[in-house]
Amino acid sequence: MIDTFDDKRHGRVLWRGDGVACCLRFAVLVVGLVLAGCAARPGPEVLNPVPTSLPGAKMVTVYVATTAEREIPDSNVFASGRARSLNYAEFKISIPPRHQPGNIEWPIGDPDPAVSFATVQQSILDKQTFDRRVTSGASSSSRAKVGVFVHGFNTNFQEAVYRLAQMAADADVDGVPILFAWPSAAKAAGYVADKEAVTYSRDRLAELLTTLSRKTSVERISLIGHSMGAWLTVEALRQLRLARNDAVINRLNVILAAPDIDVDVFRSQMEVIGPLSPPMTVLVSRDDIALRISAKIAGERPRLGILDVDDPRVQEAALKANLQIVDISSLKASDGFNHDRFVGLATLHSRLAQTEAGGAGHDMRRAGAFIFNTVGTTLSAPFSFIGGAIADE
């Protein structure tokens, strides 16, 4: 399965040239990533509820299941400590009236619902309460769907909560957003620590998916893994398949965004998982700087998230493995590393849904290698249309 993905040409293309010049380019990229990681980042205080909310503001409720330990007992403060079992929480987030799609308006000083994202309510949940509220939310949803988001490398808890709130607000879909948060070290130098943290978390993600799949009120589960979170996502699928939990996997719509996965490792994982229906969607960008750095750290091992969809071998491999590989390089990135383009798909959801409703998206679930065209919100010929992958249409 997907034998053509292991061609070393994909690794060499990422880094043209040898010797000093190549080392200098890599050094510049690493320094840039470290400097970006040193910029001021939101602390746990941004999740403290504001005393007053803004009447009429858009509200998003985010449910959380996390393998992170509570930093303070009886609080929703999470960092890099690892919990023995899942912890649960709920956050109601206010979206500012002048919110720009794709962005998170972080508060400067105290959160102000008029101009920034703000938490208006948060709750500590036990498993029973979490299950009950998710079930209630899915029951009141016209589509009876939930979306599980697994964040990526170098992401702290509050960043993950607000990112999911932003995507849910921009997509404006009727469903239940759930964050699966793992205990990231939340620093550029913490790559190895983060890789161990996602390995630690894979059984718990499988546990969450199993719980959700057993709810009669939930018809479909969208599972979105970003970056290193994509590796965690695929590992959880592998665990489920090995445990013969096929019924769980059959309820999933899986999207890997900028997956930081060694191509050979992914091939091995998919040999266990097998083809999915609908096809697993893999969102890639050939100019993803973060994944280039990851490939370099891994000894020039090619990463799944920078595959070249123009390569006939990639197209053939996608068809054989029943994968939908989509190049989203046309979408705008906001992180300086071309690693977060996937968030823009939520913004385009309404246009994608309209196009699908008009009949243009009849083959949107077809496997293959595609290029996303933001002008027409289609996949460029000879490719098919991808309708609302992030928003689970």
Short mmCIF file of C-alpha atoms in Angstrom, two decimals:
data_model
loop_
_atom_site.label_atom_id
_atom_site.label_comp_id
_atom_site.label_asym_id
_atom_site.label_seq_id
_atom_site.Cartn_x
_atom_site.Cartn_y
_atom_site.Cartn_z
CA MET A 1 0.00 0.00 0.00
CA ILE A 2 1.18 3.53 -0.97
CA ASP A 3 4.56 2.11 -1.96
CA THR A 4 5.41 5.10 -4.13
CA PHE A 5 5.46 7.45 -1.14
CA ASP A 6 8.83 6.13 0.00
CA ASP A 7 10.76 7.56 -3.01
CA LYS A 8 13.63 9.54 -1.51
CA ARG A 9 13.25 12.15 -4.23
CA HIS A 10 10.54 13.74 -2.15
CA GLY A 11 13.02 14.32 0.65
CA ARG A 12 15.75 15.77 -1.56
CA VAL A 13 13.42 18.14 -3.37
CA LEU A 14 12.76 19.92 -0.09
CA TRP A 15 16.38 20.86 0.35
CA ARG A 16 18.17 21.70 -2.88
CA GLY A 17 21.94 21.98 -2.57
CA ASP A 18 24.48 20.54 -0.20
CA GLY A 19 27.23 21.65 2.13
CA VAL A 20 27.54 25.08 3.70
CA ALA A 21 24.75 26.76 1.75
CA CYS A 22 22.22 24.13 2.81
CA CYS A 23 23.34 24.33 6.44
CA LEU A 24 23.04 28.10 6.41
CA ARG A 25 19.50 27.97 5.04
CA PHE A 26 18.52 25.43 7.67
CA ALA A 27 20.09 27.57 10.42
CA VAL A 28 18.08 30.59 9.29
CA LEU A 29 14.85 28.58 9.36
CA VAL A 30 15.54 27.19 12.83
CA VAL A 31 16.44 30.61 14.23
CA GLY A 32 13.24 32.01 12.76
CA LEU A 33 11.17 29.27 14.34
CA VAL A 34 12.81 29.79 17.74
CA LEU A 35 12.29 33.55 17.57
CA ALA A 36 8.65 33.02 16.70
CA GLY A 37 8.32 30.74 19.70
CA CYS A 38 9.82 33.44 21.92
CA ALA A 39 7.14 36.01 21.02
CA ALA A 40 4.62 36.93 23.70
CA ARG A 41 2.03 34.20 23.98
CA PRO A 42 -1.27 34.02 25.84
CA GLY A 43 -1.19 32.72 29.37
CA PRO A 44 -3.91 30.78 31.16
CA GLU A 45 -5.43 34.04 32.41
CA VAL A 46 -7.06 34.62 29.00
CA LEU A 47 -9.45 31.79 29.85
CA ASN A 48 -10.63 33.51 33.03
CA PRO A 49 -14.29 34.49 32.58
CA VAL A 50 -14.96 38.19 31.98
CA PRO A 51 -17.38 39.88 34.40
CA THR A 52 -19.73 41.05 31.64
CA SER A 53 -20.57 39.71 28.19
CA LEU A 54 -21.50 41.62 25.05
CA PRO A 55 -25.22 41.36 24.21
CA GLY A 56 -25.79 39.75 20.84
CA ALA A 57 -22.20 38.53 20.45
CA LYS A 58 -21.62 35.20 18.72
CA MET A 59 -20.93 32.47 21.28
CA VAL A 60 -19.09 29.20 20.76
CA THR A 61 -19.09 26.41 23.34
CA VAL A 62 -15.95 24.28 23.24
CA TYR A 63 -15.82 20.97 25.08
CA VAL A 64 -12.41 19.65 26.12
CA ALA A 65 -10.99 16.21 26.78
CA THR A 66 -7.31 16.37 27.67
CA THR A 67 -4.43 14.19 28.79
CA ALA A 68 -2.88 17.20 30.50
CA GLU A 69 -2.83 17.38 34.27
CA ARG A 70 -4.55 20.25 36.06
CA GLU A 71 -1.82 22.62 37.22
CA ILE A 72 -3.98 23.76 40.10
CA PRO A 73 -6.51 21.38 41.70
CA ASP A 74 -10.11 22.18 40.83
CA SER A 75 -9.11 24.53 38.02
CA ASN A 76 -9.01 24.55 34.23
CA VAL A 77 -5.34 25.53 34.07
CA PHE A 78 -3.41 23.00 31.98
CA ALA A 79 0.24 22.93 30.87
CA SER A 80 2.70 20.13 30.08
CA GLY A 81 1.99 17.86 33.06
CA ARG A 82 0.57 14.46 32.11
CA ALA A 83 -2.62 13.08 33.62
CA ARG A 84 -3.24 9.39 34.27
CA SER A 85 -6.74 9.69 32.83
CA LEU A 86 -8.70 12.17 30.76
CA ASN A 87 -9.68 15.50 32.27
CA TYR A 88 -12.76 17.32 30.99
CA ALA A 89 -13.80 20.95 30.74
CA GLU A 90 -16.21 23.31 28.99
CA PHE A 91 -15.59 26.87 27.77
CA LYS A 92 -18.06 29.37 26.35
CA ILE A 93 -16.16 31.81 24.13
CA SER A 94 -17.43 35.20 22.93
CA ILE A 95 -16.39 36.22 19.40
CA PRO A 96 -15.92 40.00 18.86
CA PRO A 97 -18.30 41.74 16.41
CA ARG A 98 -15.46 42.81 14.10
CA HIS A 99 -13.79 39.42 14.05
CA GLN A 100 -11.74 38.78 10.91
CA PRO A 101 -12.23 35.22 9.64
CA GLY A 102 -9.14 33.08 10.09
CA ASN A 103 -7.79 35.27 12.89
CA ILE A 104 -7.86 35.05 16.67
CA GLU A 105 -8.26 38.51 18.18
CA TRP A 106 -6.17 38.00 21.29
CA PRO A 107 -6.83 40.35 24.21
CA ILE A 108 -4.28 43.02 25.05
CA GLY A 109 -4.49 43.24 28.80
CA ASP A 110 -7.88 42.26 30.18
CA PRO A 111 -10.17 40.57 27.64
CA ASP A 112 -12.80 42.89 26.17
CA PRO A 113 -15.66 41.10 24.36
CA ALA A 114 -16.12 44.16 22.16
CA VAL A 115 -12.71 43.80 20.51
CA SER A 116 -11.22 40.41 21.46
CA PHE A 117 -12.02 36.78 22.06
CA ALA A 118 -13.20 36.43 25.64
CA THR A 119 -14.22 33.55 27.86
CA VAL A 120 -17.61 34.25 29.38
CA GLN A 121 -17.99 30.95 31.21
CA GLN A 122 -15.95 27.86 32.01
CA SER A 123 -16.70 24.68 33.91
CA ILE A 124 -14.81 21.70 35.27
CA LEU A 125 -16.56 18.55 34.10
CA ASP A 126 -16.43 14.94 35.14
CA LYS A 127 -16.81 12.24 32.48
CA GLN A 128 -20.51 11.74 33.10
CA THR A 129 -21.29 15.45 32.77
CA PHE A 130 -19.09 15.74 29.68
CA ASP A 131 -20.91 12.81 28.06
CA ARG A 132 -24.31 14.21 28.96
CA ARG A 133 -23.60 17.70 27.61
CA VAL A 134 -22.06 16.44 24.38
CA THR A 135 -25.06 14.15 23.90
CA SER A 136 -27.42 17.05 24.52
CA GLY A 137 -25.52 19.27 22.09
CA ALA A 138 -25.54 16.62 19.38
CA SER A 139 -29.24 15.95 19.93
CA SER A 140 -30.08 19.63 19.43
CA SER A 141 -27.90 19.79 16.31
CA SER A 142 -29.77 19.39 13.03
CA ARG A 143 -26.93 17.22 11.70
CA ALA A 144 -26.16 15.28 14.90
CA LYS A 145 -22.43 15.67 14.32
CA VAL A 146 -19.41 16.40 16.46
CA GLY A 147 -15.98 17.64 15.43
CA VAL A 148 -12.86 16.58 17.32
CA PHE A 149 -9.79 18.78 16.83
CA VAL A 150 -6.32 17.53 17.79
CA HIS A 151 -3.85 20.42 17.94
CA GLY A 152 -0.23 20.37 16.83
CA PHE A 153 3.32 20.90 18.08
CA ASN A 154 4.27 23.91 20.24
CA THR A 155 0.69 24.80 21.17
CA ASN A 156 -0.39 25.71 24.67
CA PHE A 157 -3.81 24.87 26.02
CA GLN A 158 -5.39 28.30 25.68
CA GLU A 159 -4.14 28.63 22.10
CA ALA A 160 -5.79 25.33 21.23
CA VAL A 161 -9.10 26.31 22.85
CA TYR A 162 -9.29 29.63 21.02
CA ARG A 163 -8.18 28.10 17.70
CA LEU A 164 -11.06 25.64 17.79
CA ALA A 165 -13.45 28.43 18.82
CA GLN A 166 -12.24 30.50 15.83
CA MET A 167 -12.72 27.64 13.36
CA ALA A 168 -16.16 26.81 14.73
CA ALA A 169 -17.23 30.47 14.56
CA ASP A 170 -15.94 30.92 11.01
CA ALA A 171 -17.49 27.71 9.72
CA ASP A 172 -20.80 28.55 11.42
CA VAL A 173 -21.98 24.96 11.34
CA ASP A 174 -24.47 23.19 13.51
CA GLY A 175 -22.45 20.70 15.53
CA VAL A 176 -20.49 20.12 18.72
CA PRO A 177 -16.80 21.20 18.74
CA ILE A 178 -14.56 19.08 20.97
CA LEU A 179 -10.88 19.77 21.62
CA PHE A 180 -8.62 16.83 22.33
CA ALA A 181 -5.70 18.58 24.02
CA TRP A 182 -2.43 16.82 24.75
CA PRO A 183 0.27 18.23 27.10
CA SER A 184 2.51 20.15 24.70
CA ALA A 185 5.67 21.73 26.11
CA ALA A 186 4.56 24.79 24.10
CA LYS A 187 8.05 25.86 23.08
CA ALA A 188 10.06 25.63 19.87
CA ALA A 189 12.79 23.60 21.55
CA GLY A 190 10.29 21.05 22.86
CA TYR A 191 9.92 18.93 19.73
CA VAL A 192 11.12 15.68 21.30
CA ALA A 193 9.08 16.27 24.46
CA ASP A 194 5.99 16.90 22.36
CA LYS A 195 6.53 13.73 20.34
CA GLU A 196 6.61 11.75 23.59
CA ALA A 197 3.50 13.57 24.82
CA VAL A 198 1.47 12.59 21.75
CA THR A 199 2.65 9.00 22.08
CA TYR A 200 1.50 9.11 25.70
CA SER A 201 -1.93 10.38 24.55
CA ARG A 202 -2.85 8.01 21.72
CA ASP A 203 -4.78 5.49 23.83
CA ARG A 204 -6.82 8.27 25.41
CA LEU A 205 -7.78 9.69 22.01
CA ALA A 206 -8.92 6.22 20.98
CA GLU A 207 -10.91 6.08 24.22
CA LEU A 208 -12.63 9.41 23.46
CA LEU A 209 -13.53 8.35 19.92
CA THR A 210 -14.93 5.07 21.21
CA THR A 211 -17.10 6.91 23.74
CA LEU A 212 -18.42 9.34 21.12
CA SER A 213 -19.14 6.59 18.60
CA ARG A 214 -21.40 4.81 21.07
CA LYS A 215 -23.75 7.78 21.40
CA THR A 216 -26.92 7.22 19.42
CA SER A 217 -27.35 10.99 19.12
CA VAL A 218 -24.08 11.29 17.17
CA GLU A 219 -24.38 10.29 13.52
CA ARG A 220 -20.93 11.32 12.33
CA ILE A 221 -17.62 12.37 13.88
CA SER A 222 -15.19 14.67 12.09
CA LEU A 223 -11.65 14.05 13.34
CA ILE A 224 -9.14 16.77 12.46
CA GLY A 225 -5.47 16.40 13.38
CA HIS A 226 -2.99 19.22 12.74
CA SER A 227 0.79 18.84 12.44
CA MET A 228 2.05 16.51 15.18
CA GLY A 229 -1.58 16.08 16.18
CA ALA A 230 -2.07 14.36 12.83
CA TRP A 231 0.47 11.73 13.85
CA LEU A 232 -1.46 11.26 17.10
CA THR A 233 -4.68 10.96 15.11
CA VAL A 234 -3.34 8.23 12.83
CA GLU A 235 -1.82 6.37 15.78
CA ALA A 236 -5.22 6.36 17.50
CA LEU A 237 -6.81 4.96 14.34
CA ARG A 238 -4.16 2.26 14.23
CA GLN A 239 -4.88 1.37 17.86
CA LEU A 240 -8.59 1.13 17.12
CA ARG A 241 -8.03 -1.12 14.12
CA LEU A 242 -5.67 -3.41 16.03
CA ALA A 243 -8.33 -3.67 18.75
CA ARG A 244 -10.88 -4.52 16.02
CA ASN A 245 -12.99 -1.49 16.87
CA ASP A 246 -14.10 -1.19 13.26
CA ALA A 247 -17.47 0.27 14.24
CA VAL A 248 -15.69 3.29 15.71
CA ILE A 249 -13.55 3.89 12.63
CA ASN A 250 -16.60 3.59 10.37
CA ARG A 251 -18.17 6.62 12.09
CA LEU A 252 -15.21 8.89 11.36
CA ASN A 253 -14.49 11.51 8.72
CA VAL A 254 -10.72 11.99 9.07
CA ILE A 255 -8.77 15.10 8.00
CA LEU A 256 -5.01 15.45 8.47
CA ALA A 257 -3.84 19.08 8.18
CA ALA A 258 -0.14 19.71 7.48
CA PRO A 259 0.64 16.27 8.93
CA ASP A 260 4.08 16.01 10.53
CA ILE A 261 4.42 12.31 9.77
CA ASP A 262 7.34 10.46 8.21
CA VAL A 263 6.04 9.16 4.87
CA ASP A 264 7.40 5.65 5.54
CA VAL A 265 5.75 5.64 8.97
CA PHE A 266 2.46 6.74 7.43
CA ARG A 267 2.62 3.94 4.88
CA SER A 268 3.15 1.44 7.69
CA GLN A 269 0.26 2.91 9.71
CA MET A 270 -2.11 2.75 6.74
CA GLU A 271 -1.22 -0.88 6.08
CA VAL A 272 -2.84 -1.60 9.45
CA ILE A 273 -5.70 0.92 9.23
CA GLY A 274 -6.71 0.16 5.65
CA PRO A 275 -8.88 2.31 3.35
CA LEU A 276 -11.46 4.57 5.00
CA SER A 277 -14.90 5.60 3.78
CA PRO A 278 -15.14 8.48 3.11
CA PRO A 279 -11.47 8.69 2.07
CA MET A 280 -9.06 10.19 4.56
CA THR A 281 -8.29 13.80 3.54
CA VAL A 282 -4.65 14.95 3.74
CA LEU A 283 -4.07 18.72 3.43
CA VAL A 284 -0.57 19.54 2.18
CA SER A 285 1.59 22.53 1.17
CA ARG A 286 4.92 22.12 -0.56
CA ASP A 287 6.21 25.37 0.96
CA ASP A 288 5.43 24.46 4.59
CA ILE A 289 8.56 25.74 6.36
CA ALA A 290 7.79 24.05 9.68
CA LEU A 291 7.62 20.66 8.00
CA ARG A 292 10.84 21.33 6.11
CA ILE A 293 12.54 21.87 9.46
CA SER A 294 10.95 18.69 10.81
CA ALA A 295 12.23 16.76 7.79
CA LYS A 296 15.73 18.13 8.34
CA ILE A 297 15.69 17.22 12.04
CA ALA A 298 14.61 13.71 11.06
CA GLY A 299 17.61 13.24 8.79
CA GLU A 300 15.99 14.41 5.54
CA ARG A 301 13.08 12.02 5.96
CA PRO A 302 10.15 13.34 3.84
CA ARG A 303 7.02 14.48 5.67
CA LEU A 304 3.52 13.65 4.55
CA GLY A 305 2.40 17.29 4.71
CA ILE A 306 4.72 18.46 1.90
CA LEU A 307 4.00 15.85 -0.75
CA ASP A 308 3.90 17.10 -4.35
CA VAL A 309 0.41 16.46 -5.72
CA ASP A 310 1.68 17.10 -9.27
CA ASP A 311 3.86 13.99 -9.04
CA PRO A 312 2.15 11.12 -10.90
CA ARG A 313 3.49 8.70 -8.30
CA VAL A 314 1.74 10.58 -5.51
CA GLN A 315 -1.49 10.62 -7.54
CA GLU A 316 -1.24 6.88 -8.13
CA ALA A 317 -0.45 6.16 -4.49
CA ALA A 318 -3.41 8.25 -3.30
CA LEU A 319 -5.79 6.25 -5.47
CA LYS A 320 -4.36 2.93 -4.31
CA ALA A 321 -4.65 3.89 -0.65
CA ASN A 322 -8.06 5.60 -1.07
CA LEU A 323 -6.66 8.92 0.15
CA GLN A 324 -7.72 12.43 -0.83
CA ILE A 325 -4.51 14.48 -0.87
CA VAL A 326 -5.22 18.20 -1.34
CA ASP A 327 -2.64 20.94 -1.90
CA ILE A 328 -3.98 24.04 -0.11
CA SER A 329 -1.03 26.33 -0.90
CA SER A 330 -3.48 28.85 -2.37
CA LEU A 331 -4.90 29.53 1.10
CA LYS A 332 -3.38 32.31 3.18
CA ALA A 333 -1.16 31.39 6.14
CA SER A 334 -0.94 33.56 9.25
CA ASP A 335 1.89 31.94 11.22
CA GLY A 336 4.85 32.93 9.03
CA PHE A 337 5.69 29.27 8.36
CA ASN A 338 2.86 28.33 5.98
CA HIS A 339 1.84 25.71 8.51
CA ASP A 340 -1.66 26.87 9.48
CA ARG A 341 -3.37 27.31 6.12
CA PHE A 342 -6.02 24.75 7.02
CA VAL A 343 -7.85 27.26 9.25
CA GLY A 344 -8.91 29.13 6.11
CA LEU A 345 -11.12 26.24 4.99
CA ALA A 346 -13.50 26.99 7.84
CA THR A 347 -13.94 30.52 6.46
CA LEU A 348 -14.84 29.13 3.03
CA HIS A 349 -17.36 26.66 4.39
CA SER A 350 -20.52 28.52 3.36
CA ARG A 351 -19.31 28.90 -0.23
CA LEU A 352 -18.29 25.26 -0.35
CA ALA A 353 -21.68 24.16 0.96
CA GLN A 354 -23.52 26.31 -1.60
CA THR A 355 -21.45 24.87 -4.43
CA GLU A 356 -22.11 21.34 -3.23
CA ALA A 357 -25.83 22.06 -2.92
CA GLY A 358 -25.77 23.27 -6.52
CA GLY A 359 -24.53 19.88 -7.68
CA ALA A 360 -20.85 20.71 -8.25
CA GLY A 361 -19.71 18.59 -5.34
CA HIS A 362 -21.11 15.23 -6.39
CA ASP A 363 -17.69 13.56 -6.34
CA MET A 364 -16.18 15.48 -3.44
CA ARG A 365 -15.33 12.25 -1.61
CA ARG A 366 -13.33 10.79 -4.49
CA ALA A 367 -9.77 9.70 -3.73
CA GLY A 368 -6.81 11.18 -5.58
CA ALA A 369 -4.33 14.07 -5.50
CA PHE A 370 -5.80 17.56 -5.92
CA ILE A 371 -5.07 21.29 -5.90
CA PHE A 372 -7.47 23.59 -4.05
CA ASN A 373 -8.57 26.68 -5.97
CA THR A 374 -9.81 29.46 -3.67
CA VAL A 375 -11.17 31.56 -6.53
CA GLY A 376 -13.82 29.04 -7.44
CA THR A 377 -13.67 27.09 -4.18
CA THR A 378 -13.04 24.01 -6.26
CA LEU A 379 -10.24 21.60 -6.93
CA SER A 380 -8.45 22.43 -10.13
CA ALA A 381 -9.00 20.22 -13.17
CA PRO A 382 -8.62 17.33 -13.62
CA PHE A 383 -9.47 17.09 -9.98
CA SER A 384 -12.73 16.96 -8.02
CA PHE A 385 -14.43 19.27 -5.54
CA ILE A 386 -13.75 19.08 -1.82
CA GLY A 387 -16.79 20.30 0.05
CA GLY A 388 -16.34 21.58 3.55
CA ALA A 389 -13.79 19.05 4.79
CA ILE A 390 -12.95 21.03 7.91
CA ALA A 391 -16.58 21.82 8.64
CA ASP A 392 -17.75 18.22 8.03
CA GLU A 393 -20.19 18.70 5.18
#
